[in-house]
Short mmCIF file of C-alpha atoms in Angstrom, two decimals:
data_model
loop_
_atom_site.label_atom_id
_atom_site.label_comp_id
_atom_site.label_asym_id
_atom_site.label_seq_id
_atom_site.Cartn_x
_atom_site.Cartn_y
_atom_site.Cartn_z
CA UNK A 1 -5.46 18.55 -14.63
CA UNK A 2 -6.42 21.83 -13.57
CA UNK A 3 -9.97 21.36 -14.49
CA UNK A 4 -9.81 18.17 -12.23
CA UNK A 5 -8.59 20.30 -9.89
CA UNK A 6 -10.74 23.02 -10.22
CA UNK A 7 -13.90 20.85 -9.95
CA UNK A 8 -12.21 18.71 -6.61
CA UNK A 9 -11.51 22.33 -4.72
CA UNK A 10 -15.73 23.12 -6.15
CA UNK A 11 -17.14 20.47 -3.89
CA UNK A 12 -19.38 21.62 -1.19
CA UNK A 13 -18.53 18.78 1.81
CA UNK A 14 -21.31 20.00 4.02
CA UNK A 15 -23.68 19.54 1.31
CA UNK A 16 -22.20 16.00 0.73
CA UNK A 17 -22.46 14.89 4.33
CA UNK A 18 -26.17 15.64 4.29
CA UNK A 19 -26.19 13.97 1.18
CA UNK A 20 -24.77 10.67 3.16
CA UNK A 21 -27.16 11.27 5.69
CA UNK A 22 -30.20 11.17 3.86
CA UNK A 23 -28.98 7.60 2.33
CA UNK A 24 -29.71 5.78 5.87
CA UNK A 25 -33.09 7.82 6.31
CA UNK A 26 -34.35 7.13 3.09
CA UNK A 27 -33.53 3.63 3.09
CA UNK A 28 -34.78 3.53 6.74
CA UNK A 29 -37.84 4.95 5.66
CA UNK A 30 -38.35 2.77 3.10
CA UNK A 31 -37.64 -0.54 5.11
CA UNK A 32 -40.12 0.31 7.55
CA UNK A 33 -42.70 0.67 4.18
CA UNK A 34 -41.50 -2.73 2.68
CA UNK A 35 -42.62 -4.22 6.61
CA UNK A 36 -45.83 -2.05 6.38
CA UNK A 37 -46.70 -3.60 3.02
CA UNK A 38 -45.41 -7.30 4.15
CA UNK A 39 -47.82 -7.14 7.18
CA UNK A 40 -50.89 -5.99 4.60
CA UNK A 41 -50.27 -8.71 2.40
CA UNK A 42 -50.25 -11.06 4.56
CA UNK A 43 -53.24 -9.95 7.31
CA UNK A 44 -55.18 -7.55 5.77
CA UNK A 45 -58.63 -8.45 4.26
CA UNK A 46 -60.40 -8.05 1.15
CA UNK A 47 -63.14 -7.35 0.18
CA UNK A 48 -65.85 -9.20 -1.20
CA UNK A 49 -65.69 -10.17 -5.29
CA UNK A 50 -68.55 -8.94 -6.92
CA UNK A 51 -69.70 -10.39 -9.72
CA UNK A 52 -68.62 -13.93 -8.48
CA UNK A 53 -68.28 -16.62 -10.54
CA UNK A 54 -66.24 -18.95 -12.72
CA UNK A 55 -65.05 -18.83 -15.97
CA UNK A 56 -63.25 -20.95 -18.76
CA UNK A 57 -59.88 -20.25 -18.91
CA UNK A 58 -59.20 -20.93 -22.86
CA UNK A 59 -62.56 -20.93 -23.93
CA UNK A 60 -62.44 -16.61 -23.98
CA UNK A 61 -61.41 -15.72 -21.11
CA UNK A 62 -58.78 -12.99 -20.78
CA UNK A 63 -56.48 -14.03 -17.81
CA UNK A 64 -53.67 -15.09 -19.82
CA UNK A 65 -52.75 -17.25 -22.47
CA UNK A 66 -52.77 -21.01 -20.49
CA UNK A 67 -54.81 -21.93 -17.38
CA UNK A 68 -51.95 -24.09 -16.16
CA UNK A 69 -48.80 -22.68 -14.69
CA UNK A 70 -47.17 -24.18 -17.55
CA UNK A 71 -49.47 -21.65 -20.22
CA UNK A 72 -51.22 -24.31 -21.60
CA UNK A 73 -54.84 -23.67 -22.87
CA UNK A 74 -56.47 -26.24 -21.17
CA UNK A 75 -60.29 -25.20 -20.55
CA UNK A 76 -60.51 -25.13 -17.22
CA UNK A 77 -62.61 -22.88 -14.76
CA UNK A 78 -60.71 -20.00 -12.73
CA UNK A 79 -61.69 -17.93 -10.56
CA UNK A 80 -61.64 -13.89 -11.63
CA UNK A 81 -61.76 -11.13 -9.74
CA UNK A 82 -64.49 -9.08 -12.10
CA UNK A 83 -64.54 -6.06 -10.31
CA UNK A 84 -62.72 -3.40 -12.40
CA UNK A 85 -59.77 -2.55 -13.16
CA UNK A 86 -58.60 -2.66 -9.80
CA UNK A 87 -59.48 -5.54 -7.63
CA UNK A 88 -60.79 -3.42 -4.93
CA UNK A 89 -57.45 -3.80 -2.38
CA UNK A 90 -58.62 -3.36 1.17
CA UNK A 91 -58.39 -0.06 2.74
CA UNK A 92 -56.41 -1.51 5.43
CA UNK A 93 -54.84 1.33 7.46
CA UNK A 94 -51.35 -0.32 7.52
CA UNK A 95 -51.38 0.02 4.11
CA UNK A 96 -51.77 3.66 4.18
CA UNK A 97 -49.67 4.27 6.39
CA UNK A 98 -47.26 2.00 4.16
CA UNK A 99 -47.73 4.12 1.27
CA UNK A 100 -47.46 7.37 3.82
CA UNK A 101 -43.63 6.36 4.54
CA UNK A 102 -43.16 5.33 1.41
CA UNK A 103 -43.80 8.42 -0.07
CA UNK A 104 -41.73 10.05 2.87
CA UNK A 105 -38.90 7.50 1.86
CA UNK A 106 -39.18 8.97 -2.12
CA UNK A 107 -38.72 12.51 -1.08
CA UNK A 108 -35.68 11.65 1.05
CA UNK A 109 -34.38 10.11 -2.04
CA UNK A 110 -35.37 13.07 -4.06
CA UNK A 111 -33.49 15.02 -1.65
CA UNK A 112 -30.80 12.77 -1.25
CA UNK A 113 -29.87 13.06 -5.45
CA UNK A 114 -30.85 16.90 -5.07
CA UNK A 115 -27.95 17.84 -2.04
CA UNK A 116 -25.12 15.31 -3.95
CA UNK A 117 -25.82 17.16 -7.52
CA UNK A 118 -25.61 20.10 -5.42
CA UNK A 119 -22.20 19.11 -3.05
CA UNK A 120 -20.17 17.85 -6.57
CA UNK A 121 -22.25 21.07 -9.14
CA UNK A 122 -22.81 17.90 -11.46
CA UNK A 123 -25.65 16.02 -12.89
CA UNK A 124 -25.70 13.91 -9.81
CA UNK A 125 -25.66 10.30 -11.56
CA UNK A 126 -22.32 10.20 -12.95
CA UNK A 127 -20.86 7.11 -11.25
CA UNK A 128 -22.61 3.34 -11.02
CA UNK A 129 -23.25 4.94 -6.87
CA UNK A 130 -25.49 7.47 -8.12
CA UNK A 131 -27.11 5.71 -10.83
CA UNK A 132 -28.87 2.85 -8.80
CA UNK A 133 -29.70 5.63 -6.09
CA UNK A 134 -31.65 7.41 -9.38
CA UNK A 135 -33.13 4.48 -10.51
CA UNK A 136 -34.51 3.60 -6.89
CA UNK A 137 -35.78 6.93 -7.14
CA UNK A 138 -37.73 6.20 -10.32
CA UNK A 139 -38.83 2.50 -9.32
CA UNK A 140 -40.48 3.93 -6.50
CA UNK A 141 -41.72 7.46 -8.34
CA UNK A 142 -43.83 4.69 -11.04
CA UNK A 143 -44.39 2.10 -8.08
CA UNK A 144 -46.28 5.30 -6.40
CA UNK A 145 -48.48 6.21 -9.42
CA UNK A 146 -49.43 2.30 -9.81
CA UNK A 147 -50.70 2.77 -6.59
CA UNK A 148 -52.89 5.61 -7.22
CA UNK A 149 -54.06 5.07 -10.75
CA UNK A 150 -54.34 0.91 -10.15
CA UNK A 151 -54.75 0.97 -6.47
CA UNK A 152 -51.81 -1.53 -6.93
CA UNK A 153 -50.80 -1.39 -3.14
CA UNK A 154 -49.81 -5.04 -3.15
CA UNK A 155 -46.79 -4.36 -5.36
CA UNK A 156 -45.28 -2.39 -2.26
CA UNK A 157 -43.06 -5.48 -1.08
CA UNK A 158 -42.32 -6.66 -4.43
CA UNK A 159 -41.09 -3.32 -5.59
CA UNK A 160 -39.77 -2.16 -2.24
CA UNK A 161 -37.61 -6.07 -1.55
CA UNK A 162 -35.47 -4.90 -4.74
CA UNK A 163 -34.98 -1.51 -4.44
CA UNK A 164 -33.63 -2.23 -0.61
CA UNK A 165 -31.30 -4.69 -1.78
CA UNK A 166 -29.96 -2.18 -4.69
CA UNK A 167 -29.69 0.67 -1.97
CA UNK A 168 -27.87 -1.54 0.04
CA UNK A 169 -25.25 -3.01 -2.57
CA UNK A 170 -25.30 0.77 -3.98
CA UNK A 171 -24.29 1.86 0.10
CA UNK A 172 -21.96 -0.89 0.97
CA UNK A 173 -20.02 -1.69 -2.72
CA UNK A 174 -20.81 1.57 -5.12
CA UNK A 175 -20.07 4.31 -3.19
CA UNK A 176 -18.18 6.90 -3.59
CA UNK A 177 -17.88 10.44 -2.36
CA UNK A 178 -19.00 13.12 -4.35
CA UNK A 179 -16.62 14.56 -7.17
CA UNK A 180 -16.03 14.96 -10.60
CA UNK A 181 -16.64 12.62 -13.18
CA UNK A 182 -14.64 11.22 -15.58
CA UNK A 183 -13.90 13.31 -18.93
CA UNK A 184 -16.10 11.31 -20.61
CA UNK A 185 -19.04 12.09 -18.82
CA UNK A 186 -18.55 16.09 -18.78
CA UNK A 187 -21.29 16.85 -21.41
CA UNK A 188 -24.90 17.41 -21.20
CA UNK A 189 -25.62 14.75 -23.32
CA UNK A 190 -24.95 12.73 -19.43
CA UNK A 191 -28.87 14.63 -18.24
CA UNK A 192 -30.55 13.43 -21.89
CA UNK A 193 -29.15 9.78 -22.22
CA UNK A 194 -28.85 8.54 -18.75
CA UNK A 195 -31.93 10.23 -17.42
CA UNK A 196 -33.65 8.33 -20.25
CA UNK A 197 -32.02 5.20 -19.52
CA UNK A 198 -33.04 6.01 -15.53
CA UNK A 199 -36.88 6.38 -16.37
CA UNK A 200 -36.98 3.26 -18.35
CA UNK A 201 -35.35 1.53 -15.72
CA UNK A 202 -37.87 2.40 -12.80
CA UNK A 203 -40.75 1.64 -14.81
CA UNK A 204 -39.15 -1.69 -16.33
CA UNK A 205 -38.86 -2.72 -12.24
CA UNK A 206 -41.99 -1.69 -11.51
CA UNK A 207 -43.14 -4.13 -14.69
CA UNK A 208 -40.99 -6.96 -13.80
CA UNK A 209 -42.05 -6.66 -10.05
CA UNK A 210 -45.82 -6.81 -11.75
CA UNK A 211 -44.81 -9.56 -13.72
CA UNK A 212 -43.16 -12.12 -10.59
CA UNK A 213 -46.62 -10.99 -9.24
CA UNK A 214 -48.30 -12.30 -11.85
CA UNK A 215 -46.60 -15.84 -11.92
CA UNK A 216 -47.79 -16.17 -8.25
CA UNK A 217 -50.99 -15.08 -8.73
CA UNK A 218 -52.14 -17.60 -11.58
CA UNK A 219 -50.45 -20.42 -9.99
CA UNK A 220 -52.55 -19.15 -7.09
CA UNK A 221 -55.67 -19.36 -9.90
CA UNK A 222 -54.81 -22.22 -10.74
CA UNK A 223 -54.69 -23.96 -7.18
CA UNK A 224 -58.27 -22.49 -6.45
CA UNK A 225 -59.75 -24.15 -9.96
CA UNK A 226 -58.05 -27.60 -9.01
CA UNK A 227 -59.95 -27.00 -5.53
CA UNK A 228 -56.51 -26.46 -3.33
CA UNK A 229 -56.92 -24.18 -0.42
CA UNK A 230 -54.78 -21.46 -1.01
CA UNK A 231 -53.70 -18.82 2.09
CA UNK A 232 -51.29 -16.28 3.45
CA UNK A 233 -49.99 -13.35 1.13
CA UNK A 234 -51.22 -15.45 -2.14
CA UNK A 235 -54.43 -15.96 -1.32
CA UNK A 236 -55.06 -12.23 -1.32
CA UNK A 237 -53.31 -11.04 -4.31
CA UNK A 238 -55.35 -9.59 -7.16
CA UNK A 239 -56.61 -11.13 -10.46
CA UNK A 240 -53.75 -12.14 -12.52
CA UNK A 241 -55.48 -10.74 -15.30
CA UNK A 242 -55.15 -7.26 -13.86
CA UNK A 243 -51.32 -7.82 -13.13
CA UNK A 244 -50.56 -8.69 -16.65
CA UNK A 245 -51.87 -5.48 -17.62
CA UNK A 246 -50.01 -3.40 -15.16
CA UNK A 247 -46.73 -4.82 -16.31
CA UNK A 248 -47.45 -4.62 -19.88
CA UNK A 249 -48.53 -1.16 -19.27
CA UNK A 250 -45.48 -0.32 -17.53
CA UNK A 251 -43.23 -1.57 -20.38
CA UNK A 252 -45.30 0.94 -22.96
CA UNK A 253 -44.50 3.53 -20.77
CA UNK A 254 -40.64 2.31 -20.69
CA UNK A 255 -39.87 0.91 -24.02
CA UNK A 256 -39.78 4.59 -25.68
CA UNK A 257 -37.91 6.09 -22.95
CA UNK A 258 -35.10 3.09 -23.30
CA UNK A 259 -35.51 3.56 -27.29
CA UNK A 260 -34.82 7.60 -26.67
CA UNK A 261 -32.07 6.45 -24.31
CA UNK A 262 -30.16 4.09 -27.01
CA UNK A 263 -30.82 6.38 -30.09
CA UNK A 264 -29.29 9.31 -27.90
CA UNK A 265 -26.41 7.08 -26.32
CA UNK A 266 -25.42 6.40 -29.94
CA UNK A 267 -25.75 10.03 -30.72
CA UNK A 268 -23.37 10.83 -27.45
CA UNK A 269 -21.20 8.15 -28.47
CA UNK A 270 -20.33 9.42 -31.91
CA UNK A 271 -19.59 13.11 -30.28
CA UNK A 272 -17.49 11.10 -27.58
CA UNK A 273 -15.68 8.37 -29.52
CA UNK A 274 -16.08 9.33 -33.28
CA UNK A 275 -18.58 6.35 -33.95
CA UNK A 276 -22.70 5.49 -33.35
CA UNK A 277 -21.96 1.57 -32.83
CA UNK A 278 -18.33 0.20 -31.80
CA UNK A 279 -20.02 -3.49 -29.98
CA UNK A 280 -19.48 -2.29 -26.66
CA UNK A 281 -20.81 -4.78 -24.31
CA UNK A 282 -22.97 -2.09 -22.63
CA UNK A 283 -23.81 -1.09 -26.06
CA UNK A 284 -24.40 -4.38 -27.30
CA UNK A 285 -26.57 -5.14 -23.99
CA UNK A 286 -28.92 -2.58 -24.45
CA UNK A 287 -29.59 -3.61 -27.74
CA UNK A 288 -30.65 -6.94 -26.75
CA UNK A 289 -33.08 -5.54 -24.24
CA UNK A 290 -34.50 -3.67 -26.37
CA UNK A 291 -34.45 -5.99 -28.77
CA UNK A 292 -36.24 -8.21 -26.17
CA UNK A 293 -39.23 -5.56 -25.15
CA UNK A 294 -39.79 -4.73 -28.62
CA UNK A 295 -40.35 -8.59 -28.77
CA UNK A 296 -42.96 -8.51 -26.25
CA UNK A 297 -45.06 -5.57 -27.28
CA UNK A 298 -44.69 -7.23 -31.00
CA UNK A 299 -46.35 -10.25 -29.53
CA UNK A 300 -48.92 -8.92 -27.89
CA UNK A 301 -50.09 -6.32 -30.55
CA UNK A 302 -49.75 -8.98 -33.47
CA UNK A 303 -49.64 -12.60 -32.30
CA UNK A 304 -52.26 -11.83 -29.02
CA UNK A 305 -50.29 -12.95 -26.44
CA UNK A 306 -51.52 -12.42 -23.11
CA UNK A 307 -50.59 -14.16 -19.82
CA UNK A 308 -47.76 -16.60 -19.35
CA UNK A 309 -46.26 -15.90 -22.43
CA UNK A 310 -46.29 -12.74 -22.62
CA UNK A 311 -45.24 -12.54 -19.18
CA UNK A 312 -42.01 -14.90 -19.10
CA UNK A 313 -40.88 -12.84 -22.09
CA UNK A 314 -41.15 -9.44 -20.24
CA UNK A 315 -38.98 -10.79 -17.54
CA UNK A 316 -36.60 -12.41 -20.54
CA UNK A 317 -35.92 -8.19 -20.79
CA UNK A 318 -35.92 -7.86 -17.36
CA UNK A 319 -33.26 -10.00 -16.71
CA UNK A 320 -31.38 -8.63 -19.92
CA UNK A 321 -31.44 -5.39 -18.05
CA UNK A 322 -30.28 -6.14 -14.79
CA UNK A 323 -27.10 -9.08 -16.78
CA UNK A 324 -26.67 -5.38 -18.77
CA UNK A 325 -26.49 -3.01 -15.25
CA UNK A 326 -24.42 -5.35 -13.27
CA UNK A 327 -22.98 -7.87 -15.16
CA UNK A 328 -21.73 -5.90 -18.07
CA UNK A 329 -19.65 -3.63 -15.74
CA UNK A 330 -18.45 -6.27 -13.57
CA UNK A 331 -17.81 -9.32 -16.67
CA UNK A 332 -16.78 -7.21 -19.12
CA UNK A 333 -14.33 -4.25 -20.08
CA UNK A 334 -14.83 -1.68 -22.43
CA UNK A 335 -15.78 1.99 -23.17
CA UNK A 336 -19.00 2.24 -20.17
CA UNK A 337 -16.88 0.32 -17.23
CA UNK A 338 -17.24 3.59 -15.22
CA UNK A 339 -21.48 3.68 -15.81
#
């Protein structure tokens, strides 16, 4: 009780309320990115595809596995963007300015995580609040380096749409004003295991946000090789080939961080509870997702899965992740009900 105590009198309530502040900036900031990037999508031009042509889908061609939007293998002619690796995305100056204010938006979120560790002299993700905040943070952090490395601008709405709609479940349902955390959560082990579980997290959203992408864009394919006219925002995504990679790229980066994260929950876990394993739902959940990524990369290392398969089993994980976020703490009791 005193500790409690102790740590209530420690909190710094200026700090906090610039803390709160920076929560409608940076989410301001990074709705008025989200309408950048919408606008860009949908009016912006490309340029022209060199190295033009068609190819056969199934007959060697590396798009995916399946022409049809069903996977199938059907040889049938796409067309690919050839140009490498990054589909040469417009310079269009909304989208600059787009990835201008989204950057602004990260480092108000940077800041925003930096003044609440600060206000409650904690690891500031201690509570489910200040976890989604984090892993916003780190959605946007990897959405930011896709842009650069893969000139993967396009992703901006279909990263920015979900993070949004965490912020504003995180402001309007998770908060709570900074403090101590529970006894459980007063070890160090809370900056190794959940900042692991954090990284994985943003580069998993970045991947499944890659991976929707994808769907669109070789249904999109598709529509051009049956001769449909295709237009607005799917008309000028990028090859789907290139997509696939970016997600699958993204889960490499995140599958060892999430492994890191489990093997060091369990380690926690035993210094917490006196046991590695006890089937805790959260436990039990994060198995199964990694269970479910490690099924991925399996397949595409050993059985050569590219494309639709590979892709509807990367957002298999991805939806194990978010069932194990939300609806593990919200279906289910049990040891994690305050994470």
């Amino acid at each position: 009780m005193v500790h409690v105590l102790a740590a209530e009198t420690a909190i710094d309530q200026q700090m906090a309320s610039v803390s709160d502040t920076l929560i409608i900036a940076m989410i301001f900031a990074y709705a008025i990115a989200m309408f950048l990037f919408a606008i860009e999508a949908a009016y912006g031009r490309r340029e022209a595809l060199k190295g033009g042509g068609l190819v056969m889908a199934g007959a060697g061609a590396t798009v995916g596995a399946g022409a049809g939007p069903g996977g199938g293998t059907d040889d049938i002619k796409v067309n690919l963007r050839t140009e490498e690796p990054e589909a040469k995305a417009s310079r269009h100056v909304l989208g600059s300015v787009a990835l201008g204010v989204t950057v602004v938006g990260f480092l108000l979120n940077v800041a925003q995580i930096a003044t609440r560790g600060l206000a409650a002299d904690r690891w500031p993700w201690g509570n489910m609040f200040e976890f989604v905040v984090a892993i916003c943070m780190c959605s946007v952090a990897a959405f930011l380096f896709a842009a650069i490395r893969y000139k993967a601008r396009y992703l901006g709405t279909f990263v920015l749409v979900p993070v949004l709609l965490l912020l504003g479940v995180a402001a309007k349902w998770l908060y709570s004003e900074a403090g101590p955390v529970v006894p459980a959560l007063d070890s160090y082990w809370i900056a190794i295991h959940v900042s692991a579980a954090i990284l994985a997290t943003g580069a998993f959203m970045v991947s499944g946000s890659a991976a929707i992408t994808y769907l669109v864009a070789r249904r999109t394919e598709f529509k051009r090789a049956i001769g449909e006219r295709v237009s607005g925002i799917a008309a000028k995504l990028p090859s789907a080939e290139l997509l696939d990679r970016i997600s699958h790229r993204f889960i490499v980066l995140g599958f060892p961080l999430w492994t890191f994260g489990v093997i060091a929950g369990a380690i926690w876990a035993d210094e917490a509870w006196g046991r590695f394993w006890g089937w805790d739902p959260k436990e039990v959940w994060s198995f199964i997702t990694w269970v479910v990524y490690a099924a991925y990369l399996h397949a595409r290392a050993t059985a050569g899965w590219r494309g639709n398969k590979a892709t509807w089993i990367g957002l298999i994980g991805f939806a194990c992740l978010l069932f194990n976020f939300f609806g593990v703490n919200y279906l289910f009791s049990g040891l994690h009900s305050y994470a």
